[in-house]
mmCIF file of C-alpha atoms in Angstrom:
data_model
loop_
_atom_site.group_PDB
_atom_site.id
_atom_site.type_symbol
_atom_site.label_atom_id
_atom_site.label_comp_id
_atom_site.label_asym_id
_atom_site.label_seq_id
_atom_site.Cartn_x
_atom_site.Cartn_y
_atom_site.Cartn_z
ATOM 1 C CA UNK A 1 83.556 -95.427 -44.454
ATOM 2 C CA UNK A 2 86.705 -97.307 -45.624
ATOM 3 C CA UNK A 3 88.743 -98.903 -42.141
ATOM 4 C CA UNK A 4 91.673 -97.734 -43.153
ATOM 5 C CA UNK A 5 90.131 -93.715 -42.505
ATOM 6 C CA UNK A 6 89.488 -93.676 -38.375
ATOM 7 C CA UNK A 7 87.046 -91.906 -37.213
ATOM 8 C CA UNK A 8 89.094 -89.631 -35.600
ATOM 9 C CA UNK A 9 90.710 -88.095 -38.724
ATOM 10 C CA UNK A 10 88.450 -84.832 -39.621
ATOM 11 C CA UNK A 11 89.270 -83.947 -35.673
ATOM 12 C CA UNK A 12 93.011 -84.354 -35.192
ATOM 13 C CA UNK A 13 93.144 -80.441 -34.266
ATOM 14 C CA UNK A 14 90.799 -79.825 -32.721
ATOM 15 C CA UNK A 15 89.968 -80.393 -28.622
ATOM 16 C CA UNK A 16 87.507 -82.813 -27.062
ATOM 17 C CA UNK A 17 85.642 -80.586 -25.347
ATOM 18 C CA UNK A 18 81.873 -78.995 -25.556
ATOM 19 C CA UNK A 19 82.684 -76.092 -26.561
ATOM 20 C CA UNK A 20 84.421 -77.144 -30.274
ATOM 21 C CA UNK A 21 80.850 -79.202 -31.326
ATOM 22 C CA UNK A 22 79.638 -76.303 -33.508
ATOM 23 C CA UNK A 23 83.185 -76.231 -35.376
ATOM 24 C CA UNK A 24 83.301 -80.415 -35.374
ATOM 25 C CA UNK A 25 80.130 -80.621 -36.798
ATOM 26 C CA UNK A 26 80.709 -78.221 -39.582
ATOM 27 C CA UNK A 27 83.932 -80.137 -40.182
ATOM 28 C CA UNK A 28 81.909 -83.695 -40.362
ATOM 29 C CA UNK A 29 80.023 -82.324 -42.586
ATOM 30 C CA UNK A 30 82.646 -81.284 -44.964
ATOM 31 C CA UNK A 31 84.228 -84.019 -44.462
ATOM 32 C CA UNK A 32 81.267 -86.675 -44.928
ATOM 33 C CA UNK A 33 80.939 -84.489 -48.254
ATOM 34 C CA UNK A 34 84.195 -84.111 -49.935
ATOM 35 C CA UNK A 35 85.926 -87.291 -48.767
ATOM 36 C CA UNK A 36 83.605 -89.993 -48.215
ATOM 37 C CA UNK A 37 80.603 -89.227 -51.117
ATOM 38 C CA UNK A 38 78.622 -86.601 -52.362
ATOM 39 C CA UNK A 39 76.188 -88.662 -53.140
ATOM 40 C CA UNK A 40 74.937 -89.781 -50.503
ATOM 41 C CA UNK A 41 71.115 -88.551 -50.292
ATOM 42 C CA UNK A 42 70.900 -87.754 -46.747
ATOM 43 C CA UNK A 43 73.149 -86.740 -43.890
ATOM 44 C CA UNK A 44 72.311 -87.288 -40.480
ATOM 45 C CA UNK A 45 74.080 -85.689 -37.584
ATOM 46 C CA UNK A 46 73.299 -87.506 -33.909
ATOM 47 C CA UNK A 47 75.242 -87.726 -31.041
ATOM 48 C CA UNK A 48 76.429 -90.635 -29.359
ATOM 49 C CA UNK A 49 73.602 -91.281 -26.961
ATOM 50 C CA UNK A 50 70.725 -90.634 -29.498
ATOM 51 C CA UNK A 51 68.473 -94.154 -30.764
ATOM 52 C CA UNK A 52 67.375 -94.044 -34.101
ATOM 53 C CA UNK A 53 65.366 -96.864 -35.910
ATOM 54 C CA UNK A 54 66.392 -96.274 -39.491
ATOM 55 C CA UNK A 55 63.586 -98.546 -40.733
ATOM 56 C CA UNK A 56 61.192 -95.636 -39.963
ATOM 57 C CA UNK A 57 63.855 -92.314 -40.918
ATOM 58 C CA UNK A 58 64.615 -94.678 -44.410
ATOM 59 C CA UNK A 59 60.595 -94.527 -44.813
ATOM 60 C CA UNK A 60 59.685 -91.172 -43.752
ATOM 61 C CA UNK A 61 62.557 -89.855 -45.973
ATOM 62 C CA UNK A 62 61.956 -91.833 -48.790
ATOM 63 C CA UNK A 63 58.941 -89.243 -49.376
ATOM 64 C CA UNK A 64 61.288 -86.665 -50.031
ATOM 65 C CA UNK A 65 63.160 -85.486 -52.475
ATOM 66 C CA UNK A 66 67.286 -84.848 -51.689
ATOM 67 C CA UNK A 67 67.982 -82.462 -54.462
ATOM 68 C CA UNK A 68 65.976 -80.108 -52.881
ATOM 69 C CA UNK A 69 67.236 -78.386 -49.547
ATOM 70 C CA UNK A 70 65.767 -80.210 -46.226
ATOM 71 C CA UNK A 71 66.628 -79.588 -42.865
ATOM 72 C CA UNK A 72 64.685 -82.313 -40.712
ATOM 73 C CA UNK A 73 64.469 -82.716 -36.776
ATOM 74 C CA UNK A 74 62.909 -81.340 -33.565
ATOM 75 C CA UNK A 75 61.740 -77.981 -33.904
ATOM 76 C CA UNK A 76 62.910 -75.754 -31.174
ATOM 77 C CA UNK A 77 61.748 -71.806 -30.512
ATOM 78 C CA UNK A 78 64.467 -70.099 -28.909
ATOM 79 C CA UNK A 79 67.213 -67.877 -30.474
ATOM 80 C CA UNK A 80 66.310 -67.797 -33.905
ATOM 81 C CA UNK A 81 63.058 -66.498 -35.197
ATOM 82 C CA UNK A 82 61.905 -69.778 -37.715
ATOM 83 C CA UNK A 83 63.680 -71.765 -35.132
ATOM 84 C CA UNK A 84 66.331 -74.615 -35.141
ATOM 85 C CA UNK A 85 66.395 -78.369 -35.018
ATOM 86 C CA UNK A 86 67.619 -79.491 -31.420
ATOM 87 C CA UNK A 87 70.639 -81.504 -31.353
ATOM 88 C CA UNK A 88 69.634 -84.255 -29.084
ATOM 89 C CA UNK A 89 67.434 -85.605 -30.855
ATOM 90 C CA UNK A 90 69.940 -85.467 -34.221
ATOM 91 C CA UNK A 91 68.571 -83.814 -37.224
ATOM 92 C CA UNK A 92 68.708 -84.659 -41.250
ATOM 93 C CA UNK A 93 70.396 -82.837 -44.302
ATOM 94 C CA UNK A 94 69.303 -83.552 -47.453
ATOM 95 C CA UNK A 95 72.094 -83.492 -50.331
ATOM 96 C CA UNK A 96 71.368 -80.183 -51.367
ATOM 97 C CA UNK A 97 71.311 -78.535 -47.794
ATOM 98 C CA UNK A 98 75.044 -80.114 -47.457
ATOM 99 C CA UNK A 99 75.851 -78.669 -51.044
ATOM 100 C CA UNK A 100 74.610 -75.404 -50.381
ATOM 101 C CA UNK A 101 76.257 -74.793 -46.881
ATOM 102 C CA UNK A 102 79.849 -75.804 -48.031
ATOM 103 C CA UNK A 103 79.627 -73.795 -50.677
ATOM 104 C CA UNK A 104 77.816 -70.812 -49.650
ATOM 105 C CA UNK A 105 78.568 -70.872 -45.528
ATOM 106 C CA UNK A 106 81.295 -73.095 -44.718
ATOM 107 C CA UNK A 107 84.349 -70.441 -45.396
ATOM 108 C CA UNK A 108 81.891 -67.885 -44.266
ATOM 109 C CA UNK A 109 81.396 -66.113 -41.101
ATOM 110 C CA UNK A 110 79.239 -63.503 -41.766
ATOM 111 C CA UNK A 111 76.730 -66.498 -43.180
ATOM 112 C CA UNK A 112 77.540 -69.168 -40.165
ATOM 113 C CA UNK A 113 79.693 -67.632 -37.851
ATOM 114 C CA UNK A 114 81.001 -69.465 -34.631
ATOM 115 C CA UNK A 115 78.773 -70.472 -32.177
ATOM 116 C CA UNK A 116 78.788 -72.452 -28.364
ATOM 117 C CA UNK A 117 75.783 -74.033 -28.851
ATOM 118 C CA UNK A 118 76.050 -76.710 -32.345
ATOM 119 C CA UNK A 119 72.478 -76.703 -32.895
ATOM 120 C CA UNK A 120 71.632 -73.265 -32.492
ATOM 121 C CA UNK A 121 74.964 -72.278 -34.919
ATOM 122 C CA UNK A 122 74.004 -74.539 -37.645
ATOM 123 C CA UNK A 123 70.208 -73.916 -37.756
ATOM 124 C CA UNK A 124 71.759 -69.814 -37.994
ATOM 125 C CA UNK A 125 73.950 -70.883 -40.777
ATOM 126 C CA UNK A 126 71.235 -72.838 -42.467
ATOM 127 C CA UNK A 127 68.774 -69.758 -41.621
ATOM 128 C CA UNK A 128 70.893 -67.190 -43.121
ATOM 129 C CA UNK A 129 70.989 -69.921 -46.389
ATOM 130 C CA UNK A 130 67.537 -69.684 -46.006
ATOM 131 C CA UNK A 131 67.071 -73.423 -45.486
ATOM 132 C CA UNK A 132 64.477 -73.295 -42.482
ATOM 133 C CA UNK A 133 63.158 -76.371 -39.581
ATOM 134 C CA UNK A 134 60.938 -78.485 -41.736
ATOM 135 C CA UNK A 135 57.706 -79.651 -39.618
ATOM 136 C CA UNK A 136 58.588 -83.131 -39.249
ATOM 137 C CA UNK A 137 55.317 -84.071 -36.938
ATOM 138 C CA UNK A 138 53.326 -86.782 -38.331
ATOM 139 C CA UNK A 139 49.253 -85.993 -39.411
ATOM 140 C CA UNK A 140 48.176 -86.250 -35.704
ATOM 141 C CA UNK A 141 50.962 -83.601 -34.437
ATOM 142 C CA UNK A 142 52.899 -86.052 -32.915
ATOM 143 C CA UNK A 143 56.841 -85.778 -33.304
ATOM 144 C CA UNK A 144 58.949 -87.390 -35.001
ATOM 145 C CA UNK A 145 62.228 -86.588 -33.439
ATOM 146 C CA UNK A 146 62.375 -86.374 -29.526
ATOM 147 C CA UNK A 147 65.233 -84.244 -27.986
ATOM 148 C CA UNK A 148 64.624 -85.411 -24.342
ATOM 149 C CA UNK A 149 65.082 -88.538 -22.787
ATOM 150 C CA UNK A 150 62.089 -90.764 -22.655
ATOM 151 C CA UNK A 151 61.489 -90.859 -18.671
ATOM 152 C CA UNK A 152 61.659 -86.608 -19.215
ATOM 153 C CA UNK A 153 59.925 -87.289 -23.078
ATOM 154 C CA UNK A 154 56.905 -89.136 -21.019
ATOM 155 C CA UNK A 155 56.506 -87.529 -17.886
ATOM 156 C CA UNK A 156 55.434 -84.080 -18.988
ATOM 157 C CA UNK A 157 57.806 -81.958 -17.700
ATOM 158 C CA UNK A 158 58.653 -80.189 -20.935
ATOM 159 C CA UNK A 159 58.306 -76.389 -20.649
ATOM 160 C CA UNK A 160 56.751 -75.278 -23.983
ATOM 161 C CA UNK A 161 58.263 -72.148 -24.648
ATOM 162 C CA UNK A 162 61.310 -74.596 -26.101
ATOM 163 C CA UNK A 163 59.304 -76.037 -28.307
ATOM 164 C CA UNK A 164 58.131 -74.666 -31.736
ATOM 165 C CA UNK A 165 55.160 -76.876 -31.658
ATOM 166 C CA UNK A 166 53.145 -77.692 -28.579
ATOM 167 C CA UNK A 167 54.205 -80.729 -26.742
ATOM 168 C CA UNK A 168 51.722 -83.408 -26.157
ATOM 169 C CA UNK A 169 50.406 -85.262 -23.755
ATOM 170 C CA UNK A 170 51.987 -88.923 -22.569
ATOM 171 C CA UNK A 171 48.510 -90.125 -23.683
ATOM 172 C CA UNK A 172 49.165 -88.679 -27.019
ATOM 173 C CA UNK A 173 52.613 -89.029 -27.889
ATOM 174 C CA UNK A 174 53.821 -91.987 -30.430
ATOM 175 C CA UNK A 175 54.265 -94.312 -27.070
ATOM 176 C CA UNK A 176 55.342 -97.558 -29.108
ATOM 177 C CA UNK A 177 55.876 -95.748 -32.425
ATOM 178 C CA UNK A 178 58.804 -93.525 -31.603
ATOM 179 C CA UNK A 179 60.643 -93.156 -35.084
ATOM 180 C CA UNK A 180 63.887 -91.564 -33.450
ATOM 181 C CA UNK A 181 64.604 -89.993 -29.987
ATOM 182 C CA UNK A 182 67.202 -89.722 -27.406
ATOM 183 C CA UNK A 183 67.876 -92.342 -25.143
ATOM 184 C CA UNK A 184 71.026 -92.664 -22.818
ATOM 185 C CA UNK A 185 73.217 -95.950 -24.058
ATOM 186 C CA UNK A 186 72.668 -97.024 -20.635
ATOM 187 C CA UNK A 187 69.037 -97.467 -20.696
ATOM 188 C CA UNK A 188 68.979 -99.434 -24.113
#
């Protein structure tokens, strides 16, 4: 992004508050999009407290193609019947999913109408696109994207009827491989 556009810019009107993510995101998006490039090949949306290595999104990605509609992330059950991606752990738009959404669902609310909860509204926008959760887990099951913590992540205490895929075990999760999951700042 040029340093002459703050980051602040897409958001001028609208409040800083929990409630306005859905609509912020949307607006990022359009905004990545139509003022920063198009051609960018994928789009990832993570909050501030979520750790990514790129080395291991760039080479996961890299298997796909972006002119085809993606929607990549944690796999959640609730809500909508092929599920969403959960927020926490961010989640990845290929080119074509941005396309199709601005110009299909941005402008309209019968396709992605307002919702409280971002992730649940734009996995319903993306749904009624029919752009659907990808299963991001690697060969052996294990996920890709993490939505909890790690101390939560690693303890167990994940109730599975979140989850769109059965969580595993600590002695089975990607311990030392964790490609992306969400980690408070504080903890880094």
């Amino acid at each position: 992004m040029s340093p002459d556009v703050p980051y602040s810019t897409p958001f001028t009107n609208v409040p800083d508050a929990y409630s306005y993510l859905f609509r912020k995101t949307i607006v990022a998006f359009h905004y990545a999009f139509t003022k920063i490039s198009d051609k960018f090949d994928w789009y990832f949306k993570a909050d501030d407290d979520t750790y990514v290595i790129m080395e291991h999104m760039y080479e996961y990605l890299e298997k796909f193609n972006p002119n085809e509609p993606y929607y990549f992330g944690y796999r959640m059950k609730p809500h909508l019947v092929r599920g969403y991606n959960g927020g926490g752990g961010g989640y990845v738009l290929s080119r074509a999913a941005v396309k199709l959404f601005l110009d299909r669902a941005f402008y309209n609310r019968k396709i992605c109408p307002f919702d409280n909860n971002e992730d649940v509204g734009m996995g319903r926008c993306l749904q009624n696109l029919e752009i659907f959760p990808y299963d991001t887990r690697n060969e052996k099951g294990q996920h890709r994207f993490h939505t909890y913590r790690p101390d939560v992540q690693f303890n167990g205490a994940i109730a599975n009827e979140w989850h769109f895929y059965p969580q595993k075990t600590v002695s089975n999760t990607y311990l030392f491989h964790f490609s992306f999951f969400r980690t408070p700042i504080h903890l880094l």
